[in-house]
Coordinates of C-alpha atoms and ligand atoms in Angstrom, one line a residue:
M1 CA -45.4 -117.0 69.1
E2 CA -49.0 -117.1 67.8
N3 CA -51.8 -116.2 70.1
A4 CA -55.1 -118.0 69.3
P5 CA -54.5 -120.7 66.7
T6 CA -55.8 -119.7 63.4
D7 CA -58.4 -121.7 61.4
L8 CA -55.7 -122.7 58.9
Y9 CA -53.4 -123.9 61.7
L10 CA -56.2 -126.0 63.2
R11 CA -57.0 -127.6 59.8
A12 CA -53.4 -128.2 58.9
S13 CA -52.5 -129.8 62.3
G14 CA -55.7 -131.8 62.1
I15 CA -54.5 -133.3 58.8
L16 CA -51.1 -133.9 60.3
R17 CA -52.7 -135.9 63.2
K18 CA -55.3 -137.7 61.1
F19 CA -53.3 -138.9 58.2
Y20 CA -49.7 -139.0 59.5
G21 CA -50.2 -139.6 63.2
Y22 CA -47.9 -136.7 64.2
T23 CA -48.8 -134.2 66.9
N24 CA -46.3 -131.3 66.1
F25 CA -45.0 -129.7 63.0
R26 CA -41.2 -129.7 62.6
P27 CA -39.5 -126.3 62.4
M28 CA -40.7 -124.2 59.4
Q29 CA -43.2 -126.8 58.1
Y30 CA -46.3 -124.8 59.2
Q31 CA -44.8 -121.5 58.0
I32 CA -44.2 -123.0 54.6
I33 CA -47.7 -124.3 54.4
E34 CA -49.2 -121.0 55.5
H35 CA -47.1 -119.1 52.9
V36 CA -48.2 -121.2 49.9
M37 CA -51.8 -121.3 51.1
N38 CA -51.6 -117.5 50.9
G39 CA -50.5 -117.8 47.3
G40 CA -46.8 -117.2 47.8
D41 CA -43.9 -119.0 46.0
A42 CA -41.4 -120.7 48.2
V43 CA -37.9 -122.2 48.1
V44 CA -37.5 -124.9 50.7
L45 CA -34.2 -126.2 51.9
M46 CA -34.2 -129.0 54.4
P47 CA -31.8 -131.9 54.8
T48 CA -32.7 -135.3 53.7
G49 CA -35.2 -136.7 56.2
G50 CA -36.1 -133.2 57.3
G51 CA -39.7 -133.5 56.4
K52 CA -40.1 -131.7 53.0
S53 CA -42.9 -133.8 51.6
I54 CA -45.4 -132.7 54.2
C55 CA -44.9 -129.1 53.2
Y56 CA -46.7 -129.6 49.9
Q57 CA -48.8 -132.7 50.8
I58 CA -50.7 -130.9 53.5
P59 CA -51.5 -127.9 51.2
A60 CA -52.6 -130.5 48.6
L61 CA -55.2 -131.7 51.1
L62 CA -56.2 -128.2 52.2
L63 CA -56.8 -126.9 48.7
R64 CA -60.4 -128.0 48.1
G65 CA -61.4 -128.9 44.6
K66 CA -57.8 -128.5 43.3
C67 CA -54.9 -130.8 42.6
T68 CA -51.3 -130.4 43.5
I69 CA -48.6 -131.4 40.9
V70 CA -45.3 -132.7 42.1
V71 CA -42.4 -132.7 39.7
S72 CA -39.9 -135.4 40.5
P73 CA -36.9 -136.6 38.5
L74 CA -37.1 -140.3 39.0
L75 CA -39.7 -142.9 38.6
S76 CA -38.6 -144.8 41.7
L77 CA -39.0 -141.7 43.8
M78 CA -42.5 -141.1 42.5
K79 CA -43.6 -144.6 43.1
D80 CA -42.2 -144.5 46.6
Q81 CA -44.1 -141.3 47.5
V82 CA -47.3 -142.5 45.9
D83 CA -47.2 -145.8 47.8
A84 CA -46.5 -143.9 51.1
L85 CA -49.5 -141.6 50.5
L86 CA -51.8 -144.4 49.5
S87 CA -50.9 -146.3 52.7
M88 CA -52.0 -143.3 54.7
G89 CA -55.3 -143.0 52.8
I90 CA -54.3 -140.0 50.7
P91 CA -55.4 -140.3 47.1
A92 CA -52.3 -139.8 44.9
A93 CA -50.9 -141.2 41.6
A94 CA -48.0 -140.8 39.2
V95 CA -48.3 -140.0 35.5
N96 CA -45.4 -141.7 33.6
S97 CA -44.3 -143.6 30.6
Q98 CA -44.5 -147.0 32.4
Q99 CA -48.3 -146.9 32.4
S100 CA -50.5 -146.9 29.3
E101 CA -51.7 -143.6 27.9
N102 CA -55.2 -144.7 28.9
Q103 CA -54.2 -145.2 32.5
N104 CA -52.5 -141.8 32.5
R105 CA -55.6 -140.2 31.0
E106 CA -57.8 -141.7 33.7
I107 CA -55.5 -140.4 36.4
I108 CA -55.6 -137.0 35.0
E109 CA -59.4 -137.1 34.7
N110 CA -59.7 -138.2 38.3
A111 CA -57.5 -135.3 39.4
Y112 CA -59.7 -133.0 37.3
K113 CA -62.7 -134.3 39.3
G114 CA -60.9 -133.7 42.5
I115 CA -60.7 -137.4 43.3
I116 CA -56.9 -137.5 43.2
K117 CA -55.2 -134.8 45.3
L118 CA -51.6 -135.3 44.3
I119 CA -50.1 -136.1 40.9
Y120 CA -46.4 -136.9 40.5
I121 CA -44.9 -136.2 37.1
S122 CA -41.6 -135.9 35.4
P123 CA -40.4 -132.4 34.3
E124 CA -40.5 -133.3 30.6
R125 CA -44.2 -134.3 30.8
L126 CA -45.3 -131.5 33.0
L127 CA -45.8 -128.8 30.4
T128 CA -47.7 -130.9 28.0
E129 CA -50.0 -132.2 30.7
V130 CA -50.5 -129.0 32.7
N131 CA -51.8 -127.1 29.8
E132 CA -55.5 -127.8 29.8
W133 CA -56.0 -128.0 33.5
S134 CA -54.5 -124.8 34.6
L135 CA -56.9 -123.0 32.3
A136 CA -59.7 -124.6 34.2
G137 CA -58.1 -123.4 37.4
R138 CA -57.7 -127.0 38.6
I139 CA -54.2 -126.8 39.9
G140 CA -53.7 -125.4 43.4
L141 CA -49.9 -125.8 43.7
I142 CA -46.9 -127.0 41.8
A143 CA -44.1 -128.5 43.9
I144 CA -40.7 -129.1 42.3
D145 CA -38.8 -131.7 44.2
E146 CA -35.0 -132.1 43.9
A147 CA -35.0 -128.5 42.6
H148 CA -31.2 -128.2 42.6
C149 CA -31.4 -130.3 39.4
I150 CA -32.3 -127.1 37.6
S151 CA -29.0 -125.4 38.3
Q152 CA -25.8 -125.8 36.4
W153 CA -24.0 -124.7 39.6
G154 CA -25.5 -127.7 41.5
H155 CA -23.9 -131.1 41.5
D156 CA -26.7 -132.9 39.8
F157 CA -27.8 -130.8 36.8
R158 CA -30.5 -132.4 34.7
P159 CA -31.2 -130.7 31.3
E160 CA -34.9 -131.8 31.4
Y161 CA -35.4 -129.5 34.4
T162 CA -34.6 -126.4 32.4
Q163 CA -38.0 -126.8 30.7
L164 CA -39.5 -125.6 34.0
T165 CA -38.2 -122.1 33.4
T166 CA -41.3 -121.1 31.5
L167 CA -43.7 -122.4 34.1
K168 CA -44.1 -119.2 36.0
R169 CA -44.5 -117.1 32.9
L170 CA -47.2 -119.3 31.6
Y171 CA -49.1 -119.7 34.9
P172 CA -48.3 -116.7 37.1
D173 CA -51.1 -117.4 39.5
I174 CA -50.2 -120.9 40.5
P175 CA -47.9 -120.9 43.5
V176 CA -44.6 -122.7 43.0
M177 CA -42.7 -124.5 45.8
A178 CA -39.1 -125.6 45.0
L179 CA -37.6 -128.2 47.4
T180 CA -34.1 -129.5 47.8
A181 CA -31.8 -131.1 50.3
T182 CA -28.6 -129.9 48.7
A183 CA -27.8 -126.4 47.7
D184 CA -25.0 -124.0 48.5
R185 CA -25.8 -120.3 48.3
L186 CA -25.0 -120.1 44.6
T187 CA -27.3 -122.9 43.7
R188 CA -30.0 -121.6 45.9
D189 CA -30.1 -118.2 44.2
D190 CA -29.9 -119.9 40.9
I191 CA -33.0 -122.0 41.6
K192 CA -35.0 -118.8 42.1
K193 CA -33.6 -117.3 39.0
Q194 CA -34.1 -120.3 36.8
L195 CA -37.7 -120.8 38.0
N196 CA -38.5 -117.1 37.6
I197 CA -39.7 -116.8 41.1
P198 CA -37.7 -113.8 42.3
D199 CA -40.0 -113.0 45.1
A200 CA -40.1 -116.6 46.4
K201 CA -39.6 -116.8 50.2
M202 CA -36.6 -118.9 51.2
F203 CA -37.2 -121.3 54.0
I204 CA -34.0 -122.8 55.3
T205 CA -33.9 -125.2 58.2
S206 CA -30.8 -126.4 59.8
F207 CA -28.9 -128.9 57.7
D208 CA -27.4 -130.5 60.8
R209 CA -27.8 -134.3 61.1
P210 CA -26.4 -134.6 64.6
N211 CA -27.1 -138.3 64.8
I212 CA -24.5 -139.1 62.1
S213 CA -21.1 -139.6 63.4
L214 CA -18.5 -138.3 61.0
N215 CA -15.1 -140.1 60.5
V216 CA -12.3 -139.9 58.0
Q217 CA -9.6 -142.5 57.7
S218 CA -6.5 -141.3 55.8
E219 CA -3.9 -143.2 53.7
I220 CA -5.1 -146.8 54.1
S221 CA -5.3 -148.9 51.0
G222 CA -5.4 -152.4 49.5
R223 CA -6.0 -155.4 51.7
K224 CA -5.7 -153.3 54.9
K225 CA -8.7 -151.2 53.8
V226 CA -10.8 -154.3 53.1
N227 CA -9.9 -155.7 56.5
M228 CA -10.9 -152.5 58.1
I229 CA -14.2 -152.4 56.3
A230 CA -14.9 -156.0 57.2
G231 CA -14.1 -155.2 60.9
F232 CA -16.4 -152.2 60.7
I233 CA -19.2 -154.4 59.3
E234 CA -18.6 -157.0 62.0
R235 CA -19.0 -154.3 64.7
H236 CA -22.3 -153.3 63.0
A237 CA -23.7 -156.8 62.9
G238 CA -27.2 -157.0 61.3
Q239 CA -27.2 -153.3 60.4
S240 CA -27.8 -152.1 56.9
G241 CA -25.1 -150.1 55.2
I242 CA -23.9 -148.7 51.9
I243 CA -20.3 -148.6 50.6
Y244 CA -19.8 -146.0 47.9
C245 CA -17.1 -146.8 45.3
T246 CA -15.9 -144.6 42.4
A247 CA -15.8 -147.2 39.7
R248 CA -18.2 -150.0 38.6
K249 CA -15.5 -152.6 38.7
S250 CA -14.5 -151.7 42.3
T251 CA -18.0 -152.2 43.5
E252 CA -17.8 -155.7 42.1
A253 CA -14.3 -156.4 43.4
L254 CA -15.2 -155.2 46.9
A255 CA -18.5 -157.0 47.1
S256 CA -16.8 -160.3 46.1
K257 CA -14.1 -159.8 48.7
L258 CA -16.6 -159.2 51.4
K259 CA -18.7 -162.1 50.3
G260 CA -15.6 -164.2 50.6
L261 CA -15.4 -163.1 54.2
G262 CA -18.9 -164.3 54.8
I263 CA -20.6 -160.9 54.6
N264 CA -24.0 -160.6 53.0
A265 CA -23.0 -158.0 50.3
E266 CA -24.0 -157.2 46.7
A267 CA -22.6 -154.9 44.1
F268 CA -24.8 -152.2 42.4
H269 CA -24.0 -149.9 39.5
A270 CA -25.7 -148.4 36.5
G271 CA -24.3 -151.0 34.2
L272 CA -26.3 -153.9 35.6
P273 CA -29.5 -155.1 33.9
T274 CA -32.6 -153.3 35.2
D275 CA -34.1 -156.5 36.7
T276 CA -30.9 -157.1 38.7
K277 CA -30.9 -153.6 39.9
I278 CA -34.5 -153.7 41.0
D279 CA -34.0 -157.0 42.7
I280 CA -30.9 -155.8 44.7
Q281 CA -32.7 -152.7 45.8
Q282 CA -35.7 -154.6 47.0
R283 CA -33.6 -157.1 48.9
F284 CA -31.7 -154.3 50.5
I285 CA -34.9 -152.4 51.5
N286 CA -36.4 -155.7 52.8
D287 CA -33.3 -156.3 54.9
D288 CA -32.4 -159.4 53.0
V289 CA -29.1 -158.0 51.9
Q290 CA -27.0 -156.2 54.5
V291 CA -24.3 -154.4 52.5
I292 CA -24.5 -152.7 49.1
C293 CA -21.2 -151.8 47.4
A294 CA -22.4 -149.2 45.0
T295 CA -21.5 -146.3 42.7
I296 CA -23.4 -143.1 43.3
A297 CA -26.1 -144.4 41.1
F298 CA -27.5 -146.1 44.2
G299 CA -29.5 -144.3 46.8
M300 CA -31.5 -141.6 45.1
G301 CA -35.0 -142.6 45.4
I302 CA -34.4 -145.1 48.1
D303 CA -36.2 -144.0 51.2
K304 CA -35.0 -146.7 53.6
S305 CA -34.9 -145.1 57.0
N306 CA -32.8 -147.6 58.8
V307 CA -29.6 -147.4 56.8
R308 CA -27.2 -147.4 59.8
W309 CA -23.9 -146.6 58.2
V310 CA -22.3 -145.3 55.0
I311 CA -18.7 -145.9 54.0
H312 CA -16.9 -144.0 51.2
N313 CA -14.3 -146.3 49.8
N314 CA -12.7 -143.2 48.2
M315 CA -13.1 -139.5 48.6
P316 CA -16.2 -138.1 46.8
K317 CA -15.7 -135.3 44.3
N318 CA -17.6 -132.6 46.2
I319 CA -19.2 -131.9 49.5
E320 CA -22.7 -131.7 48.2
G321 CA -22.5 -135.2 46.9
Y322 CA -20.8 -136.4 50.1
Y323 CA -23.4 -134.9 52.3
Q324 CA -26.3 -136.3 50.3
E325 CA -24.7 -139.8 50.4
I326 CA -24.0 -139.8 54.1
G327 CA -27.5 -138.3 54.6
R328 CA -29.0 -141.7 53.5
A329 CA -27.9 -143.0 56.9
G330 CA -29.9 -142.6 60.0
R331 CA -33.0 -141.0 58.5
D332 CA -35.0 -142.4 61.4
G333 CA -33.0 -140.1 63.7
L334 CA -31.2 -142.9 65.5
R335 CA -27.4 -143.1 65.7
A336 CA -25.7 -143.7 62.4
D337 CA -22.0 -143.8 61.2
A338 CA -20.3 -142.2 58.3
L339 CA -16.7 -143.3 57.5
M340 CA -14.7 -141.9 54.6
F341 CA -11.4 -143.3 53.3
Y342 CA -9.1 -140.7 51.8
S343 CA -5.8 -140.9 50.1
Y344 CA -3.9 -138.4 48.0
G345 CA -4.3 -140.8 45.1
D346 CA -8.0 -140.1 45.2
V347 CA -7.4 -136.4 44.8
V348 CA -5.1 -137.0 41.8
T349 CA -7.7 -139.2 40.0
L350 CA -10.6 -136.8 40.8
M351 CA -8.5 -133.8 39.5
S352 CA -8.2 -135.3 36.1
F353 CA -12.0 -135.9 36.0
A354 CA -12.7 -132.4 37.1
K355 CA -10.3 -130.9 34.5
D356 CA -12.1 -132.8 31.8
S357 CA -15.5 -131.8 32.9
G358 CA -17.5 -129.0 31.2
Q359 CA -17.2 -126.9 34.4
S360 CA -13.6 -127.4 35.3
V361 CA -13.1 -124.2 37.3
V362 CA -16.1 -124.8 39.6
N363 CA -15.5 -128.5 39.8
M364 CA -11.8 -128.1 40.8
E365 CA -12.8 -125.6 43.5
K366 CA -15.4 -128.0 44.8
L367 CA -12.9 -130.8 44.8
R368 CA -10.5 -128.6 46.8
R369 CA -13.1 -128.0 49.5
M370 CA -13.7 -131.7 49.7
Q371 CA -10.0 -132.4 50.1
Q372 CA -9.8 -129.7 52.8
Y373 CA -12.6 -131.4 54.7
A374 CA -10.7 -134.7 54.5
E375 CA -7.5 -133.2 55.9
S376 CA -9.2 -130.9 58.4
T377 CA -8.1 -130.1 61.9
V378 CA -11.5 -128.4 62.6
C379 CA -14.7 -130.2 63.7
R380 CA -16.0 -131.8 60.6
R381 CA -19.6 -130.8 61.2
R382 CA -18.6 -127.2 61.4
I383 CA -17.0 -127.5 58.0
L384 CA -20.1 -129.1 56.4
L385 CA -22.5 -126.6 57.9
S386 CA -20.5 -123.6 57.1
Y387 CA -20.1 -124.9 53.6
F388 CA -23.9 -124.7 53.4
N389 CA -23.7 -121.2 54.8
E390 CA -25.2 -122.2 58.1
R391 CA -23.9 -120.6 61.3
Y392 CA -22.7 -123.3 63.7
E393 CA -20.4 -122.0 66.4
H394 CA -19.6 -125.0 68.6
D395 CA -17.7 -128.3 68.1
C396 CA -20.1 -131.2 67.6
G397 CA -18.6 -133.8 69.8
N398 CA -19.6 -136.5 67.3
C399 CA -16.8 -136.5 64.7
D400 CA -13.3 -137.9 64.8
V401 CA -11.7 -134.4 65.1
C402 CA -13.8 -133.6 68.2
N403 CA -13.0 -137.0 69.6
N404 CA -9.3 -136.5 69.0
P405 CA -8.8 -132.8 69.1
P406 CA -5.5 -131.2 68.1
E407 CA -3.9 -128.6 70.4
R408 CA -5.7 -125.2 69.9
F409 CA -4.8 -121.6 70.8
D410 CA -6.7 -118.3 71.0
A411 CA -6.4 -116.9 67.5
T412 CA -8.9 -114.1 67.8
I413 CA -6.3 -111.4 67.0
L414 CA -5.1 -113.3 63.9
A415 CA -8.6 -113.8 62.7
Q416 CA -9.4 -110.1 63.2
M417 CA -6.3 -109.2 61.1
A418 CA -7.4 -111.4 58.3
L419 CA -11.1 -110.3 58.4
S420 CA -10.1 -106.7 58.6
A421 CA -7.8 -107.1 55.5
I422 CA -10.7 -108.7 53.6
M423 CA -13.1 -105.8 54.5
R424 CA -10.5 -103.2 53.6
T425 CA -10.1 -104.6 50.1
G426 CA -13.9 -104.1 49.8
E427 CA -14.2 -107.9 49.7
Q428 CA -12.6 -107.8 46.2
A429 CA -9.6 -110.0 46.9
G430 CA -8.9 -113.8 46.8
M431 CA -7.2 -115.8 49.4
I432 CA -3.6 -115.4 48.1
S433 CA -3.9 -111.6 47.9
I434 CA -5.2 -111.4 51.4
I435 CA -2.2 -113.4 52.7
D436 CA 0.1 -111.2 50.7
I437 CA -1.4 -108.1 52.2
L438 CA -1.1 -109.5 55.7
R439 CA 2.6 -110.5 55.1
G440 CA 3.4 -107.0 53.6
S441 CA 4.2 -108.2 50.1
K442 CA 5.3 -105.7 47.5
K443 CA 4.0 -107.6 44.5
A444 CA 3.2 -105.5 41.5
E445 CA -0.5 -106.4 41.4
L446 CA -0.9 -105.5 45.1
I447 CA 0.6 -102.1 44.5
A448 CA -1.5 -101.6 41.4
A449 CA -4.7 -102.2 43.5
G450 CA -3.4 -99.8 46.1
W451 CA -3.5 -102.6 48.7
D452 CA 0.0 -101.8 50.0
K453 CA -1.5 -98.6 51.5
L454 CA -4.0 -100.5 53.6
K455 CA -3.7 -100.4 57.4
T456 CA -3.5 -104.1 57.6
H457 CA -0.6 -104.3 55.1
G458 CA 2.2 -106.2 56.8
V459 CA 0.5 -106.7 60.2
G460 CA 1.0 -110.5 59.9
H461 CA 4.6 -110.4 58.6
D462 CA 6.0 -112.7 61.3
L463 CA 4.1 -115.7 60.1
S464 CA 5.1 -117.7 57.0
F465 CA 2.9 -118.0 53.9
A466 CA 2.3 -121.6 54.7
T467 CA 1.2 -120.8 58.2
W468 CA -1.2 -118.1 57.1
S469 CA -2.6 -120.4 54.4
N470 CA -3.3 -123.0 57.0
Y471 CA -5.0 -120.5 59.4
M472 CA -7.0 -118.9 56.6
L473 CA -8.3 -122.4 55.6
Q474 CA -9.4 -123.1 59.2
M475 CA -11.2 -119.8 59.3
L476 CA -13.0 -120.6 56.1
Q477 CA -14.0 -123.9 57.5
L478 CA -15.2 -122.3 60.7
G479 CA -17.4 -120.1 58.5
L480 CA -15.8 -116.7 59.2
F481 CA -15.8 -115.9 55.5
D482 CA -17.0 -117.5 52.4
I483 CA -15.6 -117.8 48.8
A484 CA -17.7 -116.2 46.0
Y485 CA -17.0 -118.6 43.2
Q486 CA -19.1 -116.6 40.7
E487 CA -17.0 -113.5 41.5
G488 CA -13.4 -114.5 40.9
N489 CA -13.2 -116.4 44.2
H490 CA -13.2 -113.2 46.2
L491 CA -13.5 -113.6 50.0
K492 CA -16.7 -112.3 51.7
V493 CA -17.0 -111.9 55.4
T494 CA -20.0 -113.7 56.9
N495 CA -22.1 -112.5 59.8
Y496 CA -20.2 -114.8 62.1
G497 CA -17.0 -113.2 60.8
R498 CA -18.4 -109.7 61.5
D499 CA -19.1 -110.7 65.1
V500 CA -15.5 -111.9 65.5
L501 CA -14.2 -108.6 64.0
F502 CA -16.5 -106.1 65.7
N503 CA -17.9 -107.9 68.8
G504 CA -14.8 -109.8 69.9
I505 CA -16.2 -113.4 69.6
K506 CA -13.3 -115.7 70.4
V507 CA -11.7 -117.9 67.7
L508 CA -9.7 -121.0 68.4
L509 CA -7.4 -122.5 65.8
A510 CA -5.3 -125.6 65.7
K511 CA -1.6 -124.9 65.9
Y512 CA 0.0 -125.2 62.6
E513 CA 3.1 -127.4 62.5
Y514 CA 4.9 -128.4 59.4
G515 CA 3.7 -131.9 58.3
K516 CA 0.1 -132.7 58.6
R517 CA -1.5 -134.5 61.5
L518 CA -3.3 -137.6 60.2
S519 CA -6.6 -138.1 61.7
K520 CA -7.3 -141.3 63.6
T521 CA -10.7 -142.9 63.4
K522 CA -12.0 -143.6 66.8
E523 CA -15.4 -145.2 67.0
K524 CA -17.7 -144.7 69.9
T525 CA -19.3 -147.7 71.4
N526 CA -22.6 -148.4 70.1
N527 CA -24.5 -148.7 73.3
E528 CA -26.6 -145.7 72.5
V529 CA -28.2 -147.8 69.8
R530 CA -29.1 -150.5 72.1
S531 CA -31.8 -149.0 74.2
E532 CA -33.4 -150.8 77.1
M533 CA -36.3 -152.0 75.1
N534 CA -36.5 -155.6 74.4
A535 CA -34.7 -156.7 71.2
S536 CA -36.8 -159.8 70.9
L537 CA -40.0 -157.8 70.8
L538 CA -38.6 -155.5 68.2
S539 CA -37.6 -158.3 66.0
Q540 CA -41.1 -159.8 66.2
L541 CA -42.5 -156.5 65.3
K542 CA -40.2 -156.3 62.3
D543 CA -41.3 -159.8 61.3
L544 CA -44.9 -158.7 61.5
R545 CA -44.2 -155.6 59.5
R546 CA -42.4 -157.6 56.8
A547 CA -45.3 -160.0 56.6
I548 CA -47.8 -157.2 56.2
A549 CA -45.6 -155.5 53.6
K550 CA -45.2 -158.7 51.6
A551 CA -49.0 -159.3 51.6
Q552 CA -49.6 -155.7 50.4
G553 CA -46.8 -155.7 47.9
V554 CA -45.1 -152.6 49.4
F555 CA -41.8 -152.0 51.2
P556 CA -41.7 -152.5 55.0
Y557 CA -41.1 -148.9 55.8
I558 CA -44.3 -147.9 54.0
V559 CA -46.1 -149.9 56.6
F560 CA -44.2 -148.3 59.5
S561 CA -40.7 -146.7 59.9
D562 CA -38.2 -148.2 62.3
K563 CA -38.8 -145.3 64.5
V564 CA -42.5 -146.1 64.9
L565 CA -41.6 -149.8 65.6
H566 CA -39.3 -148.6 68.3
V567 CA -42.1 -146.5 69.8
I568 CA -44.4 -149.5 69.6
A569 CA -41.8 -151.7 71.3
T570 CA -41.3 -149.1 74.1
E571 CA -44.9 -148.1 74.6
K572 CA -46.3 -151.7 74.2
P573 CA -49.9 -150.6 73.3
T574 CA -52.5 -153.3 74.0
T575 CA -55.7 -151.4 73.0
R576 CA -56.9 -149.7 69.9
I577 CA -56.8 -146.3 71.6
Q578 CA -53.3 -146.7 72.9
F579 CA -52.2 -147.8 69.5
G580 CA -54.0 -145.0 67.6
T581 CA -52.4 -142.3 69.7
L582 CA -48.8 -143.4 69.1
Y583 CA -46.3 -141.2 67.2
G584 CA -46.5 -142.0 63.5
V585 CA -49.8 -143.9 63.6
G586 CA -52.6 -142.1 61.7
E587 CA -56.3 -143.1 61.4
R588 CA -56.0 -145.3 58.5
K589 CA -53.0 -147.3 59.8
T590 CA -54.8 -147.6 63.2
E591 CA -57.8 -149.2 61.5
L592 CA -55.7 -151.5 59.4
Y593 CA -53.1 -152.7 61.9
W594 CA -54.2 -152.3 65.5
R595 CA -55.5 -155.8 65.9
Q596 CA -52.3 -157.5 64.6
F597 CA -49.9 -155.3 66.5
T598 CA -51.8 -155.2 69.8
S599 CA -52.3 -159.0 69.8
L600 CA -48.6 -159.5 69.1
I601 CA -47.9 -157.4 72.1
K602 CA -50.4 -159.1 74.4
K603 CA -48.9 -162.4 73.5
W604 CA -45.4 -161.1 74.1
N605 CA -46.5 -159.7 77.5
D606 CA -48.0 -163.0 78.5
E607 CA -44.8 -164.8 77.6
H608 CA -42.6 -162.4 79.4
N609 CA -44.6 -161.6 82.5
R610 CA -44.8 -165.2 83.5
P611 CA -41.2 -165.6 84.7
S612 CA -41.4 -162.5 86.8
L613 CA -44.4 -163.9 88.6
D614 CA -42.4 -166.9 89.8
F615 CA -40.8 -165.0 92.6
Ligands
LIG1 P1 -37.4 -135.4 53.1 O1 -38.3 -135.4 51.9 O2 -37.1 -134.0 53.5 O3 -36.2 -136.2 52.9 P2 -39.6 -136.7 54.3 O4 -40.7 -135.8 53.9 O5 -39.5 -138.0 53.6 O6 -38.2 -136.0 54.3 O7 -39.8 -136.9 55.9 C1 -38.8 -137.7 56.6 C2 -39.5 -138.5 57.7 O8 -39.9 -137.6 58.7 C3 -40.8 -139.2 57.2 O9 -40.8 -140.4 57.9 C4 -41.9 -138.3 57.7 O10 -43.1 -139.0 57.9 C5 -41.3 -137.7 59.0 N1 -41.9 -136.4 59.4 C6 -42.1 -135.4 58.6 N2 -42.7 -134.4 59.3 C7 -42.9 -134.8 60.6 C8 -43.4 -134.3 61.8 N3 -44.0 -133.1 61.8 N4 -43.4 -135.0 62.9 C9 -42.8 -136.3 62.9 N5 -42.3 -136.9 61.8 C10 -42.3 -136.2 60.6
LIG2 ZN1 -17.1 -132.3 65.5

């Protein structure tokens, strides 16, 4: 795209190489950096593991003599990020209530002097602290992490975030970058509105996480479920995983059953003493506990990149939460598995919660979409991505529906009928009205709206209401249209839908037969995970990483991610230069670790070359 690289590009990619050890930006990262460096506001949507942090960390290093503030909702998240930055040689610190006021003061003074480049802070402290500095023009950028917390439409609303609404009014000249991994269109627009950044540019990368295999298992309960889970864990020997449960007591019951079967499992929920929680988290991150049975309290702020699988013991209450939870698996990009158990009993329980919640209409609708996902006959990844308004037109080949597809037929004409009916109502009708129109109903409200006069009125009279409902649902899941919750649940045709209507793109639907098909979980063999490289070398590298981490008092992944260890095991560097040019190895880490890692490899080479010389 660009011709000669600009000066900014050269400086930004120099930092990427020097501190992070990466050679290329991921999609959008550089565009985002450039945009805020030119003073623009930005809303950044990337999936978990997509690489959001770099988008504000590199500007922080580029902005000479200024400090970048990062608003973050959780202390554990802040600590994690600060540790990671320090390990790369980037000066950063957190201001929070766990340190003395003197310590906090000192940090702020150091930021003022330009010694600290990034400060992590909670939303409630931001406005009191930011005050004096911004006047002195010391702040170059404000990044708001987990920005969906500001929206009541989101699934994780935090009242303390609402304080941020005044930020832009008070400091119009400081660029604001809002970042999140979960936001449907409604939440997305609300983030802009709440932060008062109407002109912010939206940067949305694909939410696809193709390495996570998606599976749903219906109507299994009790002992049979426990046995299935135990069998699953057995097939994933030595791999870390999380089992999400709805209630505190079920985390404990399940953990104790698994322990009884000889599985290294622990329960985790918000009701445990803080010390216990910290201890369990640490042991999980250090690979000393293999399985955590947890409520949704577990996971936010845990940046463990080698979680290999996530099981949902029950259906979650909405797709945003589900996607975030399964997103904790496979952050290193290697194969990971998501398995969700679903029963109609889950729906009944969740419905009563949703009805009692403050936002019952929205929550019921979100629950319905979750249930539709669970019962789907459409590729599950297509459903998830269209839910996040992403156009994704092929089957993924890595979900249980794709592995076990139902019989499909060419439904292009049916889809065109439905889409045309939606358009002809001026996109002012809900699902039921559209079906009524298609079936030629003479209901009073249809006549009152004049919809009995539409050209599409009655074109689909030969299909039953149930059949149309099923097909409409599949079309929604494929992303042909969308439901506008904030506008009376009216249906809106997407660009993809327009292409079907006007450009004849073909649509395949699963044949509807009365009585649902139950999806069968079929697991792929795991040989993709076992690459050719030598497992014994990898485990020695992990031991070395663990020893270094223990000595430094940080988590192993702060030293190197699993992915980097895999690269080391494959490339087997034996010199400083070879080591220093590997993926994920920046200058500081080269200097700190090259001796230990290359000498381990030399030793390993010696031990393993000898037998081959015996021929
Ligand atoms: P997010 O905050 O979006 O969940 P992170 O910022 O933690 O994601 O990044 C996830 C992982 O991807 C980290 O290990 C990070 O170092 C890595 N990463 C980010 N950008 C790049 C890049 N350009 N090249 C290679 N790895 C990257
Ligand atoms: Zn699929």
